[in-house]
CSV table of C-alpha atoms in Angstrom, one decimal:
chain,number,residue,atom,x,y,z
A,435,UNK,CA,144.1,103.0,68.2
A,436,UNK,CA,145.0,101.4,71.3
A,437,UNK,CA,143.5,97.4,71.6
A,438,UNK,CA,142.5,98.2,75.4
A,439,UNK,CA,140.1,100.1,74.0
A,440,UNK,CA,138.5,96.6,73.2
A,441,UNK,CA,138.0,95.9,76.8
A,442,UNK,CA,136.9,99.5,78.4
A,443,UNK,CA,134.9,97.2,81.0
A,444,UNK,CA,138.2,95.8,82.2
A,445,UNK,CA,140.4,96.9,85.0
A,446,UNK,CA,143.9,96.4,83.7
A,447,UNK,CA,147.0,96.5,85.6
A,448,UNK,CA,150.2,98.0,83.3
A,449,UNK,CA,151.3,94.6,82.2
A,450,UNK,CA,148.2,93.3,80.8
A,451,UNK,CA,147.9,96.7,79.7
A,452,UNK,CA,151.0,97.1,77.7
A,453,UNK,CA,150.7,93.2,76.7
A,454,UNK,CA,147.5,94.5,74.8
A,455,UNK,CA,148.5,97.6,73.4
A,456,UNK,CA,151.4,95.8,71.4
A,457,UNK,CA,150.5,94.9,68.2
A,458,UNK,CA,153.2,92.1,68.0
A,459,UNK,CA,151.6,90.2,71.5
A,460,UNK,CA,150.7,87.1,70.5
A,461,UNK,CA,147.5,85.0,71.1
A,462,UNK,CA,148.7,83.3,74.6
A,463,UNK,CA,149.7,86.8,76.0
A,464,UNK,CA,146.8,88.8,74.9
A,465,UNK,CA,144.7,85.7,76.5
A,466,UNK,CA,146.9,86.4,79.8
A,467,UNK,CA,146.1,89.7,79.8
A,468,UNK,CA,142.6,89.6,79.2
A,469,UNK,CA,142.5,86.6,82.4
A,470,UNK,CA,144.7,88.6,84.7
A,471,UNK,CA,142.5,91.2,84.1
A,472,UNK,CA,139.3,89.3,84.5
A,473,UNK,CA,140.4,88.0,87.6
A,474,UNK,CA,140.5,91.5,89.2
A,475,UNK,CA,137.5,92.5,87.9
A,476,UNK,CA,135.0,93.1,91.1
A,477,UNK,CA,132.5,90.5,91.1
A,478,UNK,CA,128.4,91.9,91.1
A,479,UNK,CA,126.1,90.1,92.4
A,480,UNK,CA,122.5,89.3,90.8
A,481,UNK,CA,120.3,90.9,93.7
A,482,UNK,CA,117.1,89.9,92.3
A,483,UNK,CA,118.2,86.4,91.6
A,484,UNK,CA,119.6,86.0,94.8
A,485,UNK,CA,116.7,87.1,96.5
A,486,UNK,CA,113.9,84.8,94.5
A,487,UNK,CA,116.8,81.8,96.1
A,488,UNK,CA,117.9,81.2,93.1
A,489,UNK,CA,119.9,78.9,93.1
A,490,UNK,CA,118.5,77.8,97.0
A,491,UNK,CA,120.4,78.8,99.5
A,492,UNK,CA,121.1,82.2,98.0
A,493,UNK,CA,119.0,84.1,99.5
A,494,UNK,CA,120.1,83.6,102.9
A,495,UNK,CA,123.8,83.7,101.6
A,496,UNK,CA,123.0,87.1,100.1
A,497,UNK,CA,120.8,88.1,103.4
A,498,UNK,CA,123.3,86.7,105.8
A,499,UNK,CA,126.2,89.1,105.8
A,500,UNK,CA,123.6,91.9,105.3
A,501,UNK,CA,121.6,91.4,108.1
A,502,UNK,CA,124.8,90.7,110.3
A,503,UNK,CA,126.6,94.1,109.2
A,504,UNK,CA,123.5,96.1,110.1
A,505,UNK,CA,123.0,94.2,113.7
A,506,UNK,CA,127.1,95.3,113.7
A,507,UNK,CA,125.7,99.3,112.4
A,508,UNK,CA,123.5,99.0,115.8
A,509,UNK,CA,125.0,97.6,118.4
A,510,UNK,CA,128.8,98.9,117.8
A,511,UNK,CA,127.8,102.6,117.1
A,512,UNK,CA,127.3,104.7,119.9
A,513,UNK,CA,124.0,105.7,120.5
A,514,UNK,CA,121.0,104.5,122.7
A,515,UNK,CA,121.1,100.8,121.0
A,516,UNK,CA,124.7,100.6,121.6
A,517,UNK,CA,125.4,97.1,123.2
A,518,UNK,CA,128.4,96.9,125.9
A,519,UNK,CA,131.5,95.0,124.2
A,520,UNK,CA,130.3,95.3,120.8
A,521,UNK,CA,132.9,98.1,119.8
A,522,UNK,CA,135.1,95.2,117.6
A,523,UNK,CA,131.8,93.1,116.4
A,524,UNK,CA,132.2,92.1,113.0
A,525,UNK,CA,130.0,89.5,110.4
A,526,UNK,CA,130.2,86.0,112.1
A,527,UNK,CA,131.2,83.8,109.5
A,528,UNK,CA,128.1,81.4,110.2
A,529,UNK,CA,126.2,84.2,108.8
A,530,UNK,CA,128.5,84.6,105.9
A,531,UNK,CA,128.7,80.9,104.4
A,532,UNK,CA,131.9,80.7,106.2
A,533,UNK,CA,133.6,83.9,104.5
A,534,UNK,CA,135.5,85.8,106.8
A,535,UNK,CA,134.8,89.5,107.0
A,536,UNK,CA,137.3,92.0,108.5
A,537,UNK,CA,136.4,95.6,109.7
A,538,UNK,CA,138.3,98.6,108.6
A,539,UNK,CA,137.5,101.1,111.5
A,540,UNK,CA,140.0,103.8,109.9
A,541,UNK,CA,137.3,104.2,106.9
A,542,UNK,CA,134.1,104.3,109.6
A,543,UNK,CA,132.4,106.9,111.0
A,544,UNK,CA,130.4,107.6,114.7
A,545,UNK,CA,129.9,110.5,115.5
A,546,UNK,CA,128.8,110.9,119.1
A,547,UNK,CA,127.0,114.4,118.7
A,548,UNK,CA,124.8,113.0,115.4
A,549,UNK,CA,125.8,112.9,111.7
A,550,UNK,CA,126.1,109.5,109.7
A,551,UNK,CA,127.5,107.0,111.3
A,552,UNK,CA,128.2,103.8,109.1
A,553,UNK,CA,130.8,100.3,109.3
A,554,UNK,CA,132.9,99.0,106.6
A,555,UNK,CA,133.7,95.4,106.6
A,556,UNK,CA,135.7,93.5,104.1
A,557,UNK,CA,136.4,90.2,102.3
A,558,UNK,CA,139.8,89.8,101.7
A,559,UNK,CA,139.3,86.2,99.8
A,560,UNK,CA,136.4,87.5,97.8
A,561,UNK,CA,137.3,90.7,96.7
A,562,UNK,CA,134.1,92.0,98.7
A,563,UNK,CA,133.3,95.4,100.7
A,564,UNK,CA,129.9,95.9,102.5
A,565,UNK,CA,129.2,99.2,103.8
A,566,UNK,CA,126.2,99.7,106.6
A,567,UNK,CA,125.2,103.1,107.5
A,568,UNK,CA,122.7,102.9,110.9
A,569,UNK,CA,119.4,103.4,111.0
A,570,UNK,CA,117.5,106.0,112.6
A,571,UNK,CA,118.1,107.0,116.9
A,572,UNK,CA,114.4,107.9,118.2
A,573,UNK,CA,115.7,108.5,121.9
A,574,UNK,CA,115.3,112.2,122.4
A,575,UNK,CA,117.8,112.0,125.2
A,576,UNK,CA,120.4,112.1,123.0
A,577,UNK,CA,121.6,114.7,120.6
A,578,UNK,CA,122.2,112.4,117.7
A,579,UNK,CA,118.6,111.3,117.6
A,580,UNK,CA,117.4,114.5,118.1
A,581,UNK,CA,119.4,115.1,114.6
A,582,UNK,CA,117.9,111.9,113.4
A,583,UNK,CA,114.7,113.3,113.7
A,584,UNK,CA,115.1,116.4,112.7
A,585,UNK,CA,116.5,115.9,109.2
A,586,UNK,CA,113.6,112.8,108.2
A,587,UNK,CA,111.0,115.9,109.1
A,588,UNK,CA,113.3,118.1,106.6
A,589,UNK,CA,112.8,115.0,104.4
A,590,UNK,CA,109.2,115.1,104.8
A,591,UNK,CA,110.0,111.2,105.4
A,592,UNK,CA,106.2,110.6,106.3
A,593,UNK,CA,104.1,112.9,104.3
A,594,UNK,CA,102.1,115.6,106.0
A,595,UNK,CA,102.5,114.0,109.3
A,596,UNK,CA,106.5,113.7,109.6
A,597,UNK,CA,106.5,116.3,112.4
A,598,UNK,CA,104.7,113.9,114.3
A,599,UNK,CA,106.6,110.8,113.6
A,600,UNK,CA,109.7,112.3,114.0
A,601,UNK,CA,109.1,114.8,116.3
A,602,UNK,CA,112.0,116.4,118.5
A,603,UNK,CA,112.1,118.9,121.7
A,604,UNK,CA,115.0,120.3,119.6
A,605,UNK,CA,115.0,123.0,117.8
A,606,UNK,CA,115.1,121.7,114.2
A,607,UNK,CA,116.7,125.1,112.7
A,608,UNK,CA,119.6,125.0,114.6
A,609,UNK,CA,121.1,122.2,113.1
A,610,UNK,CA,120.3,123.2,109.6
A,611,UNK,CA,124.1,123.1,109.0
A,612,UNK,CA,124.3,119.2,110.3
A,613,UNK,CA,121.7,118.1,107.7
A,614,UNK,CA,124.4,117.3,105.0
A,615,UNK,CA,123.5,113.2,105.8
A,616,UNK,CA,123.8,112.7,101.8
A,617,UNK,CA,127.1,114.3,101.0
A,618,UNK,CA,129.0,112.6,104.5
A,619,UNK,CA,127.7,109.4,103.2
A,620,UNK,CA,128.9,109.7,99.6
A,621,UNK,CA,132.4,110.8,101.4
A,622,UNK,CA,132.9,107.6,103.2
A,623,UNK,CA,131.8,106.0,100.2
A,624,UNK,CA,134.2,107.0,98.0
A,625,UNK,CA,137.2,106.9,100.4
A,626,UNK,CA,136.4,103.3,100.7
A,627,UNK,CA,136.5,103.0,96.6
A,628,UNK,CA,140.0,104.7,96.1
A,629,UNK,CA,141.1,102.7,99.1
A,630,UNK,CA,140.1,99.2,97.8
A,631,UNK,CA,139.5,99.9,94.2
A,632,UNK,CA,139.6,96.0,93.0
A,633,UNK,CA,136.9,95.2,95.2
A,634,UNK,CA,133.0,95.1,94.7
A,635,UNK,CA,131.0,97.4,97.1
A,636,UNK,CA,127.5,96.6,98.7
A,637,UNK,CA,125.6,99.2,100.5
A,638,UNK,CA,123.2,98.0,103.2
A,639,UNK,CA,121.3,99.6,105.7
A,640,UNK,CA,117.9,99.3,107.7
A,641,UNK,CA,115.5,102.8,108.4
A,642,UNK,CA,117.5,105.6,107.7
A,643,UNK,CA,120.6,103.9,107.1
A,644,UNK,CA,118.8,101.8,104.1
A,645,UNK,CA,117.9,105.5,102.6
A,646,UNK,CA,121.6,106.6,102.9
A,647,UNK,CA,122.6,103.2,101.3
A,648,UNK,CA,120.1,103.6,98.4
A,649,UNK,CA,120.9,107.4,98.0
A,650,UNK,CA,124.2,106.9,97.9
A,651,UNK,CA,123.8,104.3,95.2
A,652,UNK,CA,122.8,105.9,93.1
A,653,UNK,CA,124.8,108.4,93.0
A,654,UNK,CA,127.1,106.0,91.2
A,655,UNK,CA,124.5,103.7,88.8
A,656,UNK,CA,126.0,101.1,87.6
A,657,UNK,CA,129.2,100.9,90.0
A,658,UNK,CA,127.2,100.4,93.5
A,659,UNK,CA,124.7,98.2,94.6
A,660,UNK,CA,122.3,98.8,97.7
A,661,UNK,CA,120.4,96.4,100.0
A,662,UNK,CA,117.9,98.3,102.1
A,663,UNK,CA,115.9,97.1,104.3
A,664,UNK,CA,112.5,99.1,105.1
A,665,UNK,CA,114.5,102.0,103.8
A,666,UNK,CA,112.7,105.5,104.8
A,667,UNK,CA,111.0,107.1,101.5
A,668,UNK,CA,114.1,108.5,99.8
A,669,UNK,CA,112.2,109.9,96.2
A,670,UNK,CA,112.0,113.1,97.5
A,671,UNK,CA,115.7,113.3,98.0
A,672,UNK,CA,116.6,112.2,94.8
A,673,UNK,CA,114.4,115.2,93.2
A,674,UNK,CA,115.8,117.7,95.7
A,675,UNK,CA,119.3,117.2,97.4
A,676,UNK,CA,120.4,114.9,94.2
A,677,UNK,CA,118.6,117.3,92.0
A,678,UNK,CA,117.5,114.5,89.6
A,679,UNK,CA,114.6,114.5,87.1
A,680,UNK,CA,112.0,112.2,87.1
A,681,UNK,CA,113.3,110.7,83.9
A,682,UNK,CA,116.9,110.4,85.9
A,683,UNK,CA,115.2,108.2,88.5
A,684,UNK,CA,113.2,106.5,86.0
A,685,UNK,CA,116.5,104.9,84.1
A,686,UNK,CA,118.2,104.3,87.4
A,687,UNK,CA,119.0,100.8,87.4
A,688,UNK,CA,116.4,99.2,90.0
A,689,UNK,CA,117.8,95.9,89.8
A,690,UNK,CA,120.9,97.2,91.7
A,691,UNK,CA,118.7,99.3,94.1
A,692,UNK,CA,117.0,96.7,96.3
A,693,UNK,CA,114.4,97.7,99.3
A,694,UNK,CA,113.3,94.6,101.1
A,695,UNK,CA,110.6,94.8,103.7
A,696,UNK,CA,107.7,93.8,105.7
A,697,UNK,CA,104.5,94.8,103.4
A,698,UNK,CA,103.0,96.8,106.6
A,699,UNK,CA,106.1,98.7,106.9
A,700,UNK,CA,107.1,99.6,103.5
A,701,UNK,CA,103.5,99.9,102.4
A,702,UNK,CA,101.7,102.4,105.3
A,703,UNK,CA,105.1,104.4,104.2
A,704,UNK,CA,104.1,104.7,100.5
A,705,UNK,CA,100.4,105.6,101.4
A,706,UNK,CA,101.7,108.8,103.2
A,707,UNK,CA,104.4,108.9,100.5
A,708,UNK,CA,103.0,108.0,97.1
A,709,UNK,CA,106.3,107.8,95.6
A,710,UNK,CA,108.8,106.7,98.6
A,711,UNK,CA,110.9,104.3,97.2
A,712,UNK,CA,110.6,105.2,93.3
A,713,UNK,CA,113.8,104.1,91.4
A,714,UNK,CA,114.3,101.4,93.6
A,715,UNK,CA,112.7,97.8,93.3
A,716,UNK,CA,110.9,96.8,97.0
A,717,UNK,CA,110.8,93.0,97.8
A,718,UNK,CA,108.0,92.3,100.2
A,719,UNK,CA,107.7,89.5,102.5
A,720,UNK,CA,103.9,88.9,101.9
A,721,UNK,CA,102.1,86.0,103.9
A,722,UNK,CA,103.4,86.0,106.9
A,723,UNK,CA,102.2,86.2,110.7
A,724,UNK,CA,102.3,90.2,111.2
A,725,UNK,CA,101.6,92.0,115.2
A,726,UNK,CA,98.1,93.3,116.6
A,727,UNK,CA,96.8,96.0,115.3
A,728,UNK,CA,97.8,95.1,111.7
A,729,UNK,CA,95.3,95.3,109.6
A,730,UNK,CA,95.0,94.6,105.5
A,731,UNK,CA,92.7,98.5,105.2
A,732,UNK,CA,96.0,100.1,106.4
A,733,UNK,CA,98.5,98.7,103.3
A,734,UNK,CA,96.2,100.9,100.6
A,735,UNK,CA,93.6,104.0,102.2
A,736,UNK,CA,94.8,106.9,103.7
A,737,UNK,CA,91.8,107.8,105.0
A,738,UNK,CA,91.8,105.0,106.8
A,739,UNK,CA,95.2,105.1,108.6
A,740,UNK,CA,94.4,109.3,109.4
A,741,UNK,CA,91.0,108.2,111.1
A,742,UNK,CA,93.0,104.7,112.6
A,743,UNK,CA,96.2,106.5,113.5
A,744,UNK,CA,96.8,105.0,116.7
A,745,UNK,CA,96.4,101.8,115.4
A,746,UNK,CA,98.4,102.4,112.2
A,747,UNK,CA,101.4,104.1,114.1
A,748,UNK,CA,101.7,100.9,116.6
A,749,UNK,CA,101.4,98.6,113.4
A,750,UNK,CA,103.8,100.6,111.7
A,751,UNK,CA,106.6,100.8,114.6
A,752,UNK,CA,106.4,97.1,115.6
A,753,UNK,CA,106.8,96.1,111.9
A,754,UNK,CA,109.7,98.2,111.5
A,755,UNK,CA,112.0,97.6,114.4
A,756,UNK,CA,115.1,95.7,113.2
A,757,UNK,CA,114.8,93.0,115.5
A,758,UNK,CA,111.4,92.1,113.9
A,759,UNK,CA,113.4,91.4,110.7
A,760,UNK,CA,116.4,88.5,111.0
A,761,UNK,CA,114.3,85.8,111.9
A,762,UNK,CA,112.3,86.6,108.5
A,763,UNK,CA,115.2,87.5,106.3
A,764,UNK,CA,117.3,84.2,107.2
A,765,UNK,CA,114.9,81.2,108.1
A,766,UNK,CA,115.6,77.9,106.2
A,767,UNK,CA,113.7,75.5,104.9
A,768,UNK,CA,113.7,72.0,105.9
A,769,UNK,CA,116.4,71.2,103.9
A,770,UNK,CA,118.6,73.2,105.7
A,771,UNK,CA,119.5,75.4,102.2
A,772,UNK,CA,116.6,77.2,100.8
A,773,UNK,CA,115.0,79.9,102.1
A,774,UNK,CA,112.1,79.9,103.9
A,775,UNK,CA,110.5,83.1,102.7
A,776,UNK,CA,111.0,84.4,99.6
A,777,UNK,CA,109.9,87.8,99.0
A,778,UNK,CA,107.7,88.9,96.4
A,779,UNK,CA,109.6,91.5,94.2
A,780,UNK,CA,108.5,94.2,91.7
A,781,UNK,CA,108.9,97.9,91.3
A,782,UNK,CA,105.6,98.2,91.6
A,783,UNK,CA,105.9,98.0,95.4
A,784,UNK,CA,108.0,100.9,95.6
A,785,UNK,CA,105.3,103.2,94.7
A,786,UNK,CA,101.2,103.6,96.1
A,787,UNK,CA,98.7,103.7,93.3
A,788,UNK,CA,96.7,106.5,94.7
A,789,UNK,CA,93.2,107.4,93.7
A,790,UNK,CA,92.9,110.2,91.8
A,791,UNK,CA,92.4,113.0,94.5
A,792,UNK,CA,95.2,111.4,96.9
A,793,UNK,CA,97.4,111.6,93.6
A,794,UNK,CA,96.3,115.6,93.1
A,795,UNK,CA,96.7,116.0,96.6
A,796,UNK,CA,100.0,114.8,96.5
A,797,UNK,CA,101.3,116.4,93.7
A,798,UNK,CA,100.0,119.7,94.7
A,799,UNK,CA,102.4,119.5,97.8
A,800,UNK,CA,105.4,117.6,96.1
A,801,UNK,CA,105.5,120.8,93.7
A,802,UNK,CA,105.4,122.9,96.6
A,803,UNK,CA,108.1,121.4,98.2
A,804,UNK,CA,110.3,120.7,95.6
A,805,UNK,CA,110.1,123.2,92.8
């Protein structure tokens, strides 16, 4: 048998190749295979190290480029958050830890009439791709919003109330067709792969655009990695566009699928959704100064947040906004290195232990929905 087949793990070019498939190559050339190789391996970064700051500083080195290319996913897509002269914005490198990152606007999408819209940025020196798809457009004066809103109700992104949340003057049926979020986000996935196949690739996104991210994922377990932050409940979507079992989600590998959050906006989510974020782990930033109405009651009772709705719903939305989250996600300590705030991760927080007739409740309607 070949000797590659020693090294399966191992992306080898045709010389290392043939160097290790001769049975006469001796010990220094097999070794220069096998470093060639290495050295165009894709490098994968230890998400759940990284965000406990281990070692310090890489937290904010991991959080950095993140939180800049979603900013970037914002402000340089059209849209009603789209900020003038922002069409060219890329990662600063004082977010990066000096690393420059290069957009690749050939491989991006923004589509002005709704759809996914998402920017690629690359690190030439590191081998490095991130990938942000945009959150969620709420301003019903546009038509991509409108869409926005219309497929997270399709999601049943909020439990029995996401016709509320999300609601639309459109006409949710007529863009039925236009729903295919999932598959146009795996498409400008994978065109970025085949186009820079020696380089990791990070998905990041924030809202929606941390759903498609995680989605997307894992769709490819194993090859991708996903930062989300205060990603929209995606566990329905994984049982009924991605048609996976329960025991498919269940051996997904959650330390490559990362939801970070505030624990008011990822948890109110989960109470309405009991499983929102299954398959993933959720990091929580617990302890810190949170906005009026906030209030513990609304992180764990649904009965609660229904009779409190007001209260919950403005809790909810300040919590989520983007701009609520940089200043949490990239604070230093006084040293200048470590992190600040270190979130509190487990898989545990991507799911709401509901009491027994919440869980019937909810499992009477996720059998409805998704047979």
């Amino acid at each position: 048998p070949h000797r590659t087949a020693l090294w399966p793990a191992l992306a080898l070019d045709r010389k290392a190749a043939a160097a290790l498939e001769t049975s006469s190559a001796s010990a220094p050339a097999l070794g220069a295979a096998l470093a060639a190789a290495a050295a165009r391996e894709p490098s994968r970064t230890n998400l759940l190290q990284a965000l406990q700051d281990k070692p310090p500083g890489a937290l904010v080195r991991l959080m950095g480029p993140v939180a800049g290319a979603i900013t970037v996913s914002y402000e340089a897509n059209s849209g009603p958050q789209q900020r003038p002269g922002a069409a060219n914005d890329t990662i600063r490198p004082e977010d990066a830890d000096g690393a420059v990152w290069e957009r690749a606007p050939e491989f991006e999408a923004d589509p002005p009439h709704g759809g996914v819209h998402a920017k690629v940025f690359v690190d030439r020196g590191d081998r490095r791709i991130i990938i942000s798809f945009r959150g969620i457009c709420v301003d019903d004066g546009f038509r991509q919003c409108q869409l926005d809103k219309c497929l997270l109700q399709s999601w049943g992104a909020f439990g029995l109330i996401s016709p509320l949340m999300y609601r639309s003057s459109a006409q949710c049926s007529d863009f039925a067709a236009e729903m295919n979020y999932t598959a146009q986000a795996d498409a400008i996935v994978r065109r970025v792969q085949d186009h820079f196949q020696s380089h990791s690739v990070l998905l990041v996104g924030h809202s929606l655009g941390g759903a498609l991210a995680i989605l997307t994922a894992a769709r490819q377990p194993g090859v991708l990695q996903a930062v989300a932050v205060a990603p929209t409940a995606f566990h329905g979507v994984l049982r009924g566009e991605l048609g996976m079992s329960e025991d498919s989600i269940s051996q997904l590998p959650s330390d490559d699928l990362v939801a970070v959050g505030d624990p008011y906006d990822c948890l109110i989510n989960a109470v309405f959704v009991h499983e929102a974020r299954k398959g993933a782990t959720t990091c929580l930033y617990e302890g810190l100064d949170e906005p009026w109405p906030c209030s513990p009651e609304m992180k764990k009772d649904i009965a609660f947040d229904l009779m409190t709705f007001p209260a919950v719903s403005l809790c909810k939305v300040q919590t989520h906004d983007w701009p609520h989250y940089p200043s949490r996600i990239l604070a230093r300590g006084g040293d200048g290195i470590s992190a600040r705030n270190v979130p509190v991760c487990s898989t545990n927080n991507s799911v709401f232990q509901a009491s027994f007739m919440q869980w019937v409740t909810h499992s009477k309607i996720s059998a409805d929905r998704w047979p």
